[in-house]
PDB file of C-alpha atoms in Angstrom:
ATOM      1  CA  UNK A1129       3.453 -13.310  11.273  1.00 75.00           C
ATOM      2  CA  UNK A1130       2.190 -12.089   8.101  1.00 83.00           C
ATOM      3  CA  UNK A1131       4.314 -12.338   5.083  1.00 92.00           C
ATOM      4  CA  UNK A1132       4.328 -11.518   1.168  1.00 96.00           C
ATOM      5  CA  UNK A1133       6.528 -12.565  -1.292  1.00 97.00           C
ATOM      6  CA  UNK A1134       6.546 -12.076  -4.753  1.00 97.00           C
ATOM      7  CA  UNK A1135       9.663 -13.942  -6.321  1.00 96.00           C
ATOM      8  CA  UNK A1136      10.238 -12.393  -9.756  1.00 96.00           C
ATOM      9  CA  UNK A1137      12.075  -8.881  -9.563  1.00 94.00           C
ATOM     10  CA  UNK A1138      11.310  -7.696 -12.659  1.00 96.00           C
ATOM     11  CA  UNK A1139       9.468  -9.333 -16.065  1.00 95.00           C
ATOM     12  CA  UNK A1140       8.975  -8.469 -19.757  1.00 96.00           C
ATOM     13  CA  UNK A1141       5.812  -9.015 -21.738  1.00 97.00           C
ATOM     14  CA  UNK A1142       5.203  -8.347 -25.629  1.00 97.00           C
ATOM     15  CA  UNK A1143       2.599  -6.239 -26.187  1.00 97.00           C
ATOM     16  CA  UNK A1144      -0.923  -7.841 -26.276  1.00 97.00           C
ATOM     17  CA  UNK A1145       0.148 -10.861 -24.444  1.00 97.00           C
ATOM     18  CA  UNK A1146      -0.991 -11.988 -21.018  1.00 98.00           C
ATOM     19  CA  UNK A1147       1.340 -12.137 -17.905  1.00 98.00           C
ATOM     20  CA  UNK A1148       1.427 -13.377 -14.500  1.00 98.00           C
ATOM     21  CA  UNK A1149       2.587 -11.922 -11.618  1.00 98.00           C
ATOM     22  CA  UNK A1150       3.785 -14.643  -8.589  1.00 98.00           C
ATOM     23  CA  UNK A1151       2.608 -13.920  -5.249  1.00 98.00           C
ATOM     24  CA  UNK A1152       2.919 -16.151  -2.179  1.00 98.00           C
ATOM     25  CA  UNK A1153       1.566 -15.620   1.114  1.00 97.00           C
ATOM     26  CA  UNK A1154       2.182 -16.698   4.824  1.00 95.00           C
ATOM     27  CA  UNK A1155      -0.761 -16.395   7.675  1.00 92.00           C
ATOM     28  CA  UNK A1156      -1.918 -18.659  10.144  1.00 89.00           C
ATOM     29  CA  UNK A1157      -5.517 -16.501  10.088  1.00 88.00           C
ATOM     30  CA  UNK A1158      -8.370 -17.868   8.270  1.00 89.00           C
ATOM     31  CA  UNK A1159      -9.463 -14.612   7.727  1.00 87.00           C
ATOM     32  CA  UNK A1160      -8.015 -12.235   5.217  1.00 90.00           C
ATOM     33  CA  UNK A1161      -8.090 -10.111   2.206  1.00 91.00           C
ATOM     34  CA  UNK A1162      -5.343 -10.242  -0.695  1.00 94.00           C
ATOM     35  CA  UNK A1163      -5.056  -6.872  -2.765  1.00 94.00           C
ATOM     36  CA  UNK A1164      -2.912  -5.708  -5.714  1.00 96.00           C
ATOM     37  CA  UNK A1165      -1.883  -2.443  -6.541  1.00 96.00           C
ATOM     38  CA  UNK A1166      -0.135  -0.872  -9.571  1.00 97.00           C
ATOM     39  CA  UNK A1167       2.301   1.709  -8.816  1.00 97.00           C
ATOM     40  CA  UNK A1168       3.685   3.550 -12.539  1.00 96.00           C
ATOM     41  CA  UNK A1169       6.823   5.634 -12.549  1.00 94.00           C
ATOM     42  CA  UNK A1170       4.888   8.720 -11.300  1.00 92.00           C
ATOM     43  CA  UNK A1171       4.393   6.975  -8.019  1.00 93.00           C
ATOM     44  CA  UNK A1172       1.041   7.357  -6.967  1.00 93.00           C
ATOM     45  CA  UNK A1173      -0.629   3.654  -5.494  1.00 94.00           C
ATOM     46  CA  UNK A1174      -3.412   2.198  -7.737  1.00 94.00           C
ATOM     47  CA  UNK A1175      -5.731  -0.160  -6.474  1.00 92.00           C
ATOM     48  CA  UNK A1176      -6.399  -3.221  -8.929  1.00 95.00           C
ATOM     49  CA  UNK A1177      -7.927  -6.357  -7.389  1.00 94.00           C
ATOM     50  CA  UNK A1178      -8.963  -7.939  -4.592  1.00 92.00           C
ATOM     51  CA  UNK A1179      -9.556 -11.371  -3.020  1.00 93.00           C
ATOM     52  CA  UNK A1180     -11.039 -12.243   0.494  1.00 91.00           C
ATOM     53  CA  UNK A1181      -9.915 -15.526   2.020  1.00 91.00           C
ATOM     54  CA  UNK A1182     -13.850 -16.520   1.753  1.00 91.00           C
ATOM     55  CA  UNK A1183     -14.571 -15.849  -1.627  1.00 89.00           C
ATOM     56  CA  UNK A1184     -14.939 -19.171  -3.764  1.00 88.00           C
ATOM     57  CA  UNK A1185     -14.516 -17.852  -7.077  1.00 93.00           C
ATOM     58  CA  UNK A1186     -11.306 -15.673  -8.527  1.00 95.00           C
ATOM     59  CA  UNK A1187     -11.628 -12.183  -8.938  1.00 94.00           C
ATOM     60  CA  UNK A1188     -11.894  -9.942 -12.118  1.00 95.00           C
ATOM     61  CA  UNK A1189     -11.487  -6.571 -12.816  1.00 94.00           C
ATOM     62  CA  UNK A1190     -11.197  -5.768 -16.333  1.00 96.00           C
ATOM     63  CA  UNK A1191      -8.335  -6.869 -17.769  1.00 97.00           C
ATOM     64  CA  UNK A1192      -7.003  -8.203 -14.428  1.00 98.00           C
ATOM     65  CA  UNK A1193      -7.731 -11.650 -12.938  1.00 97.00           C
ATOM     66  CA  UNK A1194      -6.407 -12.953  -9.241  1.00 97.00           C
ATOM     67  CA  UNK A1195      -5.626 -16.781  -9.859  1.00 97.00           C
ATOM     68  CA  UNK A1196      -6.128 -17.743  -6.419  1.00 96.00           C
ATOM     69  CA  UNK A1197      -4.746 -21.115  -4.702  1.00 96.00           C
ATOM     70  CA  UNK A1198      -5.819 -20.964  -1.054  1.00 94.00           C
ATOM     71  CA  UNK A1199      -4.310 -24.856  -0.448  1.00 94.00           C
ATOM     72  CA  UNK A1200      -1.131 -23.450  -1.829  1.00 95.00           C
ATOM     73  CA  UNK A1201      -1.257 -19.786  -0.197  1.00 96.00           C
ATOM     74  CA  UNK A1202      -1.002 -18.368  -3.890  1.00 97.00           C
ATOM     75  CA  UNK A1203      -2.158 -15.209  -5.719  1.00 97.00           C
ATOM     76  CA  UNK A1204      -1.017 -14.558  -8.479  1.00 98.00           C
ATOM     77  CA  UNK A1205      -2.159 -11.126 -10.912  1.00 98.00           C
ATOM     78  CA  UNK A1206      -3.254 -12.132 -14.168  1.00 98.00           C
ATOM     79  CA  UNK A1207      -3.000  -9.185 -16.927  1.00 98.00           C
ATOM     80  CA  UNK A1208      -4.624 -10.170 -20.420  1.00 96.00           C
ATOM     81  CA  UNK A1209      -3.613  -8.606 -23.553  1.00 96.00           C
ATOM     82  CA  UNK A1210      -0.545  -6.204 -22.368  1.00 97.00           C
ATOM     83  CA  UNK A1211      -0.585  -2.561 -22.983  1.00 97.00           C
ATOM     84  CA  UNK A1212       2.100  -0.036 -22.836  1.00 97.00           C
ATOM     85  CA  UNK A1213       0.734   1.776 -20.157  1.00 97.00           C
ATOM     86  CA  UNK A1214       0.774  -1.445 -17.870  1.00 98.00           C
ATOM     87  CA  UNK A1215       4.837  -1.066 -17.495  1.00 98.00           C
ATOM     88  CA  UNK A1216       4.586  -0.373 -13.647  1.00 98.00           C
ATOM     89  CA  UNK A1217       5.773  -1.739 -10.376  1.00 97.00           C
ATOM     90  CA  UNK A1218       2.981  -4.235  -9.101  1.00 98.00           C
ATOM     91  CA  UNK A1219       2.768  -5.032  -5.457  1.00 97.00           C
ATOM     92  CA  UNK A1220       1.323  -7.430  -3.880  1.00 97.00           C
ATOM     93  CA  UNK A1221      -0.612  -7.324  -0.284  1.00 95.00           C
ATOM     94  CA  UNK A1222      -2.389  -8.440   2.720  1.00 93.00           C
ATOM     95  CA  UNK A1223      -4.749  -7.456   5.640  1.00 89.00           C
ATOM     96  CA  UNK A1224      -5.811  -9.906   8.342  1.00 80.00           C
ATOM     97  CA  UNK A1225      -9.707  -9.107   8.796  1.00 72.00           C
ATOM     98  CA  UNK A1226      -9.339  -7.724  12.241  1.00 72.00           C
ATOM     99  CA  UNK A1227      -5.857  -6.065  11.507  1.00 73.00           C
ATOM    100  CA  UNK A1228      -5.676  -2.236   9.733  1.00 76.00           C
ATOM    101  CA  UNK A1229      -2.151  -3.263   8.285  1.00 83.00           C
ATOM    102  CA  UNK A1230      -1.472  -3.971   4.784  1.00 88.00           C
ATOM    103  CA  UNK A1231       1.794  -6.251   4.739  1.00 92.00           C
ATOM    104  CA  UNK A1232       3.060  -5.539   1.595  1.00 94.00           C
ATOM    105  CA  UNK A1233       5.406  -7.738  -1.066  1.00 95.00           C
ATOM    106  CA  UNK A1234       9.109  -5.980  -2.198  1.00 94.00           C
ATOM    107  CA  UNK A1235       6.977  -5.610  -5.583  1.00 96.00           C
ATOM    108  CA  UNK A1236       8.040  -7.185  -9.378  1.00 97.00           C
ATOM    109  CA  UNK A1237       8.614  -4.709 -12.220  1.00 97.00           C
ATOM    110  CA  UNK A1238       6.496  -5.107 -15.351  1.00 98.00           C
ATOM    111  CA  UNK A1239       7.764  -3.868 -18.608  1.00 98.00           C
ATOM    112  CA  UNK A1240       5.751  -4.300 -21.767  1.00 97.00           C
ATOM    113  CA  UNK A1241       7.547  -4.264 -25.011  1.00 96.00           C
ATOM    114  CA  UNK A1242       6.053  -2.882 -28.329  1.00 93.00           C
TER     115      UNK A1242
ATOM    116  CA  UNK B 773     -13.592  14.167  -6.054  1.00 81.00           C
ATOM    117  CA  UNK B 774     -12.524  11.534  -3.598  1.00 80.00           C
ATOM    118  CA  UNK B 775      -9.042  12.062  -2.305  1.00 92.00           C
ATOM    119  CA  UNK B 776      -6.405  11.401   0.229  1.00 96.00           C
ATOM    120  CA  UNK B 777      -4.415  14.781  -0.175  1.00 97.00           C
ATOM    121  CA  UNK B 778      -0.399  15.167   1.351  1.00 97.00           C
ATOM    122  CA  UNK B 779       1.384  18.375   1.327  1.00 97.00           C
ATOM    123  CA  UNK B 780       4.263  18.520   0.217  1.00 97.00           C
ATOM    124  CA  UNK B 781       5.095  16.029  -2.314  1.00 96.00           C
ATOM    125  CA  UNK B 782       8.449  16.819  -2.629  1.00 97.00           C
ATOM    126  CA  UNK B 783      10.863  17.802   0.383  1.00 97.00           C
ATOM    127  CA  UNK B 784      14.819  18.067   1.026  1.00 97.00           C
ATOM    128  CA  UNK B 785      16.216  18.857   4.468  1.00 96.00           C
ATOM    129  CA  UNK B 786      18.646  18.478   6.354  1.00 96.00           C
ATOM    130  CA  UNK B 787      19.773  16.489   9.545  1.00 97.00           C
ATOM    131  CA  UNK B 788      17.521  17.507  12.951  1.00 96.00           C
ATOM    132  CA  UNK B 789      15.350  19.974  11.011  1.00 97.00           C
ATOM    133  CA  UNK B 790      12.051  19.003  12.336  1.00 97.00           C
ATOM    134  CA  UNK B 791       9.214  18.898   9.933  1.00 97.00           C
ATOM    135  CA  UNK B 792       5.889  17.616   9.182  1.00 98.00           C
ATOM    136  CA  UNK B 793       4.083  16.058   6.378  1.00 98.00           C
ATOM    137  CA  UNK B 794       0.135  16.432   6.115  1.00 98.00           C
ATOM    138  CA  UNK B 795      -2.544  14.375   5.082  1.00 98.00           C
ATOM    139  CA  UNK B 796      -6.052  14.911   4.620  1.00 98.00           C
ATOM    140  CA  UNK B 797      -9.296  13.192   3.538  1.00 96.00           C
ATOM    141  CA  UNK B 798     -12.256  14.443   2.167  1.00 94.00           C
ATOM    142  CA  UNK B 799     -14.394  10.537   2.553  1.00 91.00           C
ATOM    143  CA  UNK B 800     -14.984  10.780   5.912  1.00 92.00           C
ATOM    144  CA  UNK B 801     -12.689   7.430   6.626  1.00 91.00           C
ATOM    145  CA  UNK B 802     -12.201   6.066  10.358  1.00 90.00           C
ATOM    146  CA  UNK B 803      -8.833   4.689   9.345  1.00 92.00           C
ATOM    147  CA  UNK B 804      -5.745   6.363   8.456  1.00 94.00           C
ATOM    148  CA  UNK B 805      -2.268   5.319   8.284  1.00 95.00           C
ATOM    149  CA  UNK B 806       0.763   6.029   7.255  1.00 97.00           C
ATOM    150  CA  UNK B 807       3.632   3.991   5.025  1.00 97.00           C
ATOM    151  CA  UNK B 808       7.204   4.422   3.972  1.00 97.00           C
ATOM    152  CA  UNK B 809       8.086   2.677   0.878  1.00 96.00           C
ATOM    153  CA  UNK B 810      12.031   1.558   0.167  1.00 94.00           C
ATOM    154  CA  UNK B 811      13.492  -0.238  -2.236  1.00 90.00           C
ATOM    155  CA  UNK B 812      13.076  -4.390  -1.943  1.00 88.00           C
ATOM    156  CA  UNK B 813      10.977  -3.798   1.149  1.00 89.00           C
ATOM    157  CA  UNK B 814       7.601  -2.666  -0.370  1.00 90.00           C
ATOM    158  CA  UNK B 815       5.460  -0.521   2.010  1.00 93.00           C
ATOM    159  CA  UNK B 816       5.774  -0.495   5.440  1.00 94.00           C
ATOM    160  CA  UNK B 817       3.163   0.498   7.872  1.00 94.00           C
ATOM    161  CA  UNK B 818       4.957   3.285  10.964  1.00 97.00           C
ATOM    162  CA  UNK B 819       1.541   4.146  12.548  1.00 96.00           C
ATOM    163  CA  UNK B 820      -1.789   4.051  12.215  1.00 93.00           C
ATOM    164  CA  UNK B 821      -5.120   5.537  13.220  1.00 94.00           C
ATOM    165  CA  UNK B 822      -8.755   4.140  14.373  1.00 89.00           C
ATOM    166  CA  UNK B 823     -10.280   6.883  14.993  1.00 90.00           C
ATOM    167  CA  UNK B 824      -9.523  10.959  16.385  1.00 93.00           C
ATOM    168  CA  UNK B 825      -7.550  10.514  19.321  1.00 92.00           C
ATOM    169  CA  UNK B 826      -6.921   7.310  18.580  1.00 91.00           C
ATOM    170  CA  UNK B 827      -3.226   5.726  16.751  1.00 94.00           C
ATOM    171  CA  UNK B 828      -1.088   3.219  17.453  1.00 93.00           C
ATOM    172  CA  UNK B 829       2.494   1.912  16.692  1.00 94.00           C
ATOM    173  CA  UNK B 830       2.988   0.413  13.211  1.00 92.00           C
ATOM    174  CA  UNK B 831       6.126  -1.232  12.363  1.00 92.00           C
ATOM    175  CA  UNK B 832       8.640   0.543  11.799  1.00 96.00           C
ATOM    176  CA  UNK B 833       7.335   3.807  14.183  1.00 97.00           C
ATOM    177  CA  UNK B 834      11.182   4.666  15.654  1.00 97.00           C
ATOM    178  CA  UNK B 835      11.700   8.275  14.770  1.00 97.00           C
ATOM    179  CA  UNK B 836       7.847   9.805  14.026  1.00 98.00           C
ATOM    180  CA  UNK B 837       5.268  11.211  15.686  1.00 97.00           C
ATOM    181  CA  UNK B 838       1.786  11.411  14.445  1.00 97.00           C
ATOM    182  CA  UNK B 839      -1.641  12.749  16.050  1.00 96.00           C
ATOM    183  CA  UNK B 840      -4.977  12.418  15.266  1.00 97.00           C
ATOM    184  CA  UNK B 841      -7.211  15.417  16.232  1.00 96.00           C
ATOM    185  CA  UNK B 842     -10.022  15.539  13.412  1.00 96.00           C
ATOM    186  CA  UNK B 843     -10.962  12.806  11.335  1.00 95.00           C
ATOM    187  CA  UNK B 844      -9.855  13.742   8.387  1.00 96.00           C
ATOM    188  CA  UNK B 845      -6.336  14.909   8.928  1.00 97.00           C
ATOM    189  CA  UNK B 846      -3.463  12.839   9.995  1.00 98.00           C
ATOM    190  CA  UNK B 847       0.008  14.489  10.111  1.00 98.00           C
ATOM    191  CA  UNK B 848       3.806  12.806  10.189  1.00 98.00           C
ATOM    192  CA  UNK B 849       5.999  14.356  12.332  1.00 98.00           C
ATOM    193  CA  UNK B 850       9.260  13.717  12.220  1.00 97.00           C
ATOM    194  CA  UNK B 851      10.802  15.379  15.425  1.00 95.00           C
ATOM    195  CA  UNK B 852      14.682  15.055  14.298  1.00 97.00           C
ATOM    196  CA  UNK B 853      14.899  13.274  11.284  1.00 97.00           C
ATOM    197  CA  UNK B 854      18.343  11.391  10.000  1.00 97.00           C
ATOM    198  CA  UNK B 855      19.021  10.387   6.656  1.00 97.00           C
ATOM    199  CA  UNK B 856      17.814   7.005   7.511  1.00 96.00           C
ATOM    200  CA  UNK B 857      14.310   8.016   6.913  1.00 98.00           C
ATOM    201  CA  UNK B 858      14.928   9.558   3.380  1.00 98.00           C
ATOM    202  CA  UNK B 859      12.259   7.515   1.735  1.00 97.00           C
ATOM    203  CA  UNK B 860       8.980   7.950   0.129  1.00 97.00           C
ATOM    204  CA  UNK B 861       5.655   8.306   2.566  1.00 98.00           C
ATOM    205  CA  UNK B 862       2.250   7.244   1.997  1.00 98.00           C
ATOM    206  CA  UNK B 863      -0.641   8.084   3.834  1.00 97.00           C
ATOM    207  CA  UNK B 864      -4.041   6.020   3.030  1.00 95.00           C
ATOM    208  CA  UNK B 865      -7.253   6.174   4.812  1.00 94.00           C
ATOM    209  CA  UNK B 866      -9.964   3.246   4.329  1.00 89.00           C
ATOM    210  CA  UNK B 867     -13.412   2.887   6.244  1.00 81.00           C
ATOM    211  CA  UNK B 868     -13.128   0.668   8.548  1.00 72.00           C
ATOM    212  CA  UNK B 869     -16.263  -0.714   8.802  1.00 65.00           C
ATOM    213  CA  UNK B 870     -15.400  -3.875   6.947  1.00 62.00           C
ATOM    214  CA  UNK B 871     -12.077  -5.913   7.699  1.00 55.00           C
ATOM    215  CA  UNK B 872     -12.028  -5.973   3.855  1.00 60.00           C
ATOM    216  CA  UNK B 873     -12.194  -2.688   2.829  1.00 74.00           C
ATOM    217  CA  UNK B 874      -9.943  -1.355   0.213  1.00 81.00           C
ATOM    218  CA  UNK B 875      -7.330   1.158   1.030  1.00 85.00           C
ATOM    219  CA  UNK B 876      -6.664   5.059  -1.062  1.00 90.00           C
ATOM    220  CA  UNK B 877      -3.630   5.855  -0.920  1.00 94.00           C
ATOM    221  CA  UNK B 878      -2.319   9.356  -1.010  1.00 96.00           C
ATOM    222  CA  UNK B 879      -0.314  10.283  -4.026  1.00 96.00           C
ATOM    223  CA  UNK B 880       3.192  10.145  -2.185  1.00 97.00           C
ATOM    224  CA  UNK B 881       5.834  12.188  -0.580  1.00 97.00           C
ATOM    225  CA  UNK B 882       9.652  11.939  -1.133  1.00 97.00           C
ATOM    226  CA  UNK B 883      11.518  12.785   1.948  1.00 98.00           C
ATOM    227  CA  UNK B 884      15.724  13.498   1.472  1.00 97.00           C
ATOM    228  CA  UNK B 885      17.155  13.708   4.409  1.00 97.00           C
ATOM    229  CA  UNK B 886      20.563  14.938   3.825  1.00 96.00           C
TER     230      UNK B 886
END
Protein backbone atom coordinates (compact mmCIF):
# COMPACT_ATOMS: atom_id res chain seq x y z
CA UNK A 1 0.00 0.00 0.00
CA UNK A 2 0.92 3.44 -0.68
CA UNK A 3 2.27 5.53 2.06
CA UNK A 4 3.64 9.21 2.83
CA UNK A 5 5.33 10.39 5.61
CA UNK A 6 6.74 13.51 6.32
CA UNK A 7 8.45 13.39 9.89
CA UNK A 8 8.85 17.01 11.01
CA UNK A 9 5.47 18.58 12.37
CA UNK A 10 6.28 21.88 12.16
CA UNK A 11 9.80 24.00 11.29
CA UNK A 12 11.13 27.57 11.51
CA UNK A 13 13.29 29.28 8.93
CA UNK A 14 14.91 32.93 9.10
CA UNK A 15 14.01 34.87 6.46
CA UNK A 16 16.12 34.48 3.24
CA UNK A 17 17.42 31.16 4.22
CA UNK A 18 16.80 27.85 2.50
CA UNK A 19 14.79 24.93 4.11
CA UNK A 20 14.01 21.43 3.60
CA UNK A 21 11.05 19.72 3.94
CA UNK A 22 11.46 15.58 4.75
CA UNK A 23 9.35 13.37 2.81
CA UNK A 24 9.52 9.57 2.70
CA UNK A 25 7.64 7.31 0.61
CA UNK A 26 6.45 3.58 0.53
CA UNK A 27 5.32 1.76 -2.97
CA UNK A 28 6.13 -1.39 -4.38
CA UNK A 29 5.14 0.28 -8.10
CA UNK A 30 7.82 1.36 -10.32
CA UNK A 31 5.65 3.75 -11.62
CA UNK A 32 4.71 6.96 -9.94
CA UNK A 33 4.55 10.62 -9.60
CA UNK A 34 5.60 12.61 -6.29
CA UNK A 35 3.85 16.15 -5.94
CA UNK A 36 3.99 18.97 -3.35
CA UNK A 37 1.51 21.34 -2.54
CA UNK A 38 1.44 24.49 -0.36
CA UNK A 39 -1.60 25.01 1.55
CA UNK A 40 -1.45 28.93 3.50
CA UNK A 41 -3.83 29.72 6.31
CA UNK A 42 -6.62 30.63 3.83
CA UNK A 43 -6.80 27.02 2.83
CA UNK A 44 -6.96 26.77 -0.69
CA UNK A 45 -4.33 23.71 -2.22
CA UNK A 46 -1.37 25.08 -4.28
CA UNK A 47 0.40 23.01 -6.54
CA UNK A 48 4.36 23.41 -6.32
CA UNK A 49 6.46 20.59 -7.79
CA UNK A 50 6.51 17.53 -9.22
CA UNK A 51 8.64 14.40 -9.76
CA UNK A 52 7.83 11.20 -11.85
CA UNK A 53 9.50 7.99 -10.73
CA UNK A 54 11.29 8.13 -14.38
CA UNK A 55 12.66 11.37 -14.43
CA UNK A 56 16.60 11.33 -13.96
CA UNK A 57 17.16 14.74 -12.98
CA UNK A 58 15.45 16.76 -9.79
CA UNK A 59 12.85 19.07 -10.40
CA UNK A 60 12.73 22.97 -10.22
CA UNK A 61 10.23 25.36 -10.05
CA UNK A 62 11.35 28.67 -9.10
CA UNK A 63 12.41 28.90 -5.89
CA UNK A 64 11.48 25.25 -5.17
CA UNK A 65 13.69 22.20 -5.82
CA UNK A 66 12.55 18.27 -5.18
CA UNK A 67 15.87 16.56 -3.87
CA UNK A 68 14.96 13.26 -4.99
CA UNK A 69 16.55 9.81 -3.65
CA UNK A 70 14.73 7.02 -5.49
CA UNK A 71 17.31 4.18 -3.73
CA UNK A 72 16.20 5.71 -0.50
CA UNK A 73 12.35 6.42 -1.38
CA UNK A 74 13.07 10.21 -0.50
CA UNK A 75 11.67 13.61 -1.57
CA UNK A 76 12.34 16.11 0.06
CA UNK A 77 11.03 20.15 -0.90
CA UNK A 78 13.79 22.41 -1.15
CA UNK A 79 12.76 26.28 -0.64
CA UNK A 80 15.75 28.81 -1.35
CA UNK A 81 15.89 32.13 0.13
CA UNK A 82 12.64 32.12 2.59
CA UNK A 83 9.97 34.65 2.28
CA UNK A 84 7.24 35.61 4.57
CA UNK A 85 4.63 34.57 2.47
CA UNK A 86 6.08 30.90 2.37
CA UNK A 87 4.71 30.31 6.19
CA UNK A 88 2.17 27.56 5.04
CA UNK A 89 1.33 23.97 5.64
CA UNK A 90 3.31 21.87 2.93
CA UNK A 91 2.10 18.45 2.03
CA UNK A 92 3.55 15.99 0.55
CA UNK A 93 1.98 13.32 -2.11
CA UNK A 94 1.70 10.44 -4.36
CA UNK A 95 -0.15 8.87 -7.39
CA UNK A 96 0.68 5.41 -8.73
CA UNK A 97 0.60 5.95 -12.70
CA UNK A 98 -2.42 3.83 -13.24
CA UNK A 99 -4.14 4.94 -9.88
CA UNK A 100 -6.40 8.50 -9.75
CA UNK A 101 -5.54 8.70 -5.90
CA UNK A 102 -3.26 11.11 -4.41
CA UNK A 103 -2.04 9.49 -0.98
CA UNK A 104 -1.25 12.33 0.85
CA UNK A 105 1.47 13.02 3.94
CA UNK A 106 -0.16 14.48 7.58
CA UNK A 107 1.76 17.73 6.20
CA UNK A 108 4.82 19.85 8.22
CA UNK A 109 4.15 23.50 9.12
CA UNK A 110 6.57 26.11 7.78
CA UNK A 111 6.99 29.33 9.58
CA UNK A 112 9.43 31.93 8.36
CA UNK A 113 10.72 34.40 10.79
CA UNK A 114 11.64 38.08 9.91
CA UNK B 1 -9.98 31.55 -15.84
CA UNK B 2 -9.32 27.94 -15.04
CA UNK B 3 -11.17 26.75 -12.00
CA UNK B 4 -12.51 23.98 -9.91
CA UNK B 5 -15.50 25.95 -8.27
CA UNK B 6 -17.47 24.43 -4.74
CA UNK B 7 -20.47 26.01 -3.36
CA UNK B 8 -20.62 26.66 -0.35
CA UNK B 9 -17.41 27.26 1.28
CA UNK B 10 -18.60 27.56 4.52
CA UNK B 11 -21.50 25.34 6.10
CA UNK B 12 -22.89 24.48 9.77
CA UNK B 13 -25.64 21.92 10.30
CA UNK B 14 -26.83 19.86 12.29
CA UNK B 15 -27.10 16.00 12.92
CA UNK B 16 -29.26 14.03 9.89
CA UNK B 17 -29.82 17.25 7.93
CA UNK B 18 -29.02 16.02 4.55
CA UNK B 19 -27.07 18.28 2.32
CA UNK B 20 -24.92 18.58 -0.60
CA UNK B 21 -21.78 20.24 -1.58
CA UNK B 22 -21.12 21.14 -5.39
CA UNK B 23 -18.32 21.17 -7.54
CA UNK B 24 -17.78 22.27 -10.90
CA UNK B 25 -15.11 22.60 -13.63
CA UNK B 26 -14.80 24.77 -16.34
CA UNK B 27 -11.33 22.55 -18.07
CA UNK B 28 -13.17 19.98 -19.39
CA UNK B 29 -11.27 17.26 -16.95
CA UNK B 30 -12.21 13.38 -17.13
CA UNK B 31 -11.25 13.04 -13.49
CA UNK B 32 -12.81 14.33 -10.49
CA UNK B 33 -12.59 13.48 -6.96
CA UNK B 34 -13.27 14.36 -3.88
CA UNK B 35 -11.03 14.72 -0.39
CA UNK B 36 -11.58 15.40 3.26
CA UNK B 37 -8.70 16.87 4.97
CA UNK B 38 -8.24 16.36 9.08
CA UNK B 39 -5.80 17.17 11.21
CA UNK B 40 -2.44 14.68 11.20
CA UNK B 41 -4.11 12.71 8.43
CA UNK B 42 -3.54 14.99 5.36
CA UNK B 43 -6.11 14.48 2.53
CA UNK B 44 -8.00 11.63 2.09
CA UNK B 45 -9.54 10.49 -1.07
CA UNK B 46 -13.84 9.28 -0.31
CA UNK B 47 -14.66 8.86 -4.06
CA UNK B 48 -13.71 9.48 -7.21
CA UNK B 49 -14.76 9.88 -10.82
CA UNK B 50 -13.45 8.59 -14.44
CA UNK B 51 -15.72 9.78 -16.36
CA UNK B 52 -19.97 10.81 -16.37
CA UNK B 53 -21.56 7.91 -15.04
CA UNK B 54 -18.66 6.66 -13.92
CA UNK B 55 -17.17 6.85 -9.76
CA UNK B 56 -15.92 4.62 -7.56
CA UNK B 57 -15.20 4.10 -3.78
CA UNK B 58 -12.24 6.07 -2.38
CA UNK B 59 -11.10 5.48 1.02
CA UNK B 60 -12.79 6.63 3.39
CA UNK B 61 -16.46 6.63 1.25
CA UNK B 62 -18.75 5.44 4.57
CA UNK B 63 -21.37 8.10 4.87
CA UNK B 64 -21.43 10.03 1.12
CA UNK B 65 -22.92 9.75 -1.90
CA UNK B 66 -21.70 11.30 -5.03
CA UNK B 67 -22.93 11.13 -8.85
CA UNK B 68 -21.54 11.99 -11.88
CA UNK B 69 -24.05 13.13 -14.59
CA UNK B 70 -22.08 15.85 -16.72
CA UNK B 71 -18.54 16.16 -16.88
CA UNK B 72 -18.00 18.98 -15.28
CA UNK B 73 -19.98 18.76 -12.11
CA UNK B 74 -19.44 16.38 -9.32
CA UNK B 75 -21.59 16.79 -6.16
CA UNK B 76 -21.04 15.34 -2.31
CA UNK B 77 -23.91 14.17 -0.81
CA UNK B 78 -24.01 13.52 2.45
CA UNK B 79 -27.39 11.61 3.07
CA UNK B 80 -27.34 11.90 7.11
CA UNK B 81 -24.34 13.36 8.17
CA UNK B 82 -22.84 12.97 11.99
CA UNK B 83 -20.40 15.08 13.48
CA UNK B 84 -17.80 12.65 12.50
CA UNK B 85 -17.58 14.12 9.12
CA UNK B 86 -17.13 17.81 10.31
CA UNK B 87 -14.02 18.35 8.30
CA UNK B 88 -12.85 20.31 5.42
CA UNK B 89 -13.72 18.90 1.63
CA UNK B 90 -11.83 19.18 -1.44
CA UNK B 91 -12.88 18.48 -4.73
CA UNK B 92 -10.04 18.41 -7.63
CA UNK B 93 -10.42 17.41 -11.15
CA UNK B 94 -7.19 16.51 -13.35
CA UNK B 95 -7.17 15.15 -17.07
CA UNK B 96 -6.61 11.98 -17.04
CA UNK B 97 -4.94 11.38 -19.99
CA UNK B 98 -1.54 11.05 -18.40
CA UNK B 99 -0.96 8.91 -15.11
CA UNK B 100 1.10 12.03 -14.23
CA UNK B 101 -1.04 14.72 -14.53
CA UNK B 102 -1.23 17.34 -11.93
CA UNK B 103 -4.29 17.75 -9.85
CA UNK B 104 -6.55 21.56 -9.19
CA UNK B 105 -7.92 21.52 -6.36
CA UNK B 106 -11.03 23.38 -5.46
CA UNK B 107 -10.63 26.14 -2.96
CA UNK B 108 -12.22 24.12 0.06
CA UNK B 109 -15.31 23.62 2.05
CA UNK B 110 -15.62 23.48 5.90
CA UNK B 111 -18.32 21.19 6.95
CA UNK B 112 -19.55 21.47 11.06
CA UNK B 113 -21.56 19.00 11.79
CA UNK B 114 -22.99 19.75 15.09
Amino acid sequence: AQKITQTQPGMFVQEKEAVTLDCTYDTSDQSYGLFWYKQPSSGEMIFLIYQGSYDEQNATEGRYSLNFQKARKSANLVISASQLGDSAMYFCAMRETMMDKLVFGAGTILRVKS
Amino acid sequence: EAQVTQNPRYLITVTGKKLTVTCSQNMNHEYMSWYRQDPGLGLRQIYYSMNVEVTDKGDVPEGYKVSRKEKRNFPLILESPSPNQTSLYFCASRTGYLGTDTQYFGPGTRLTVL
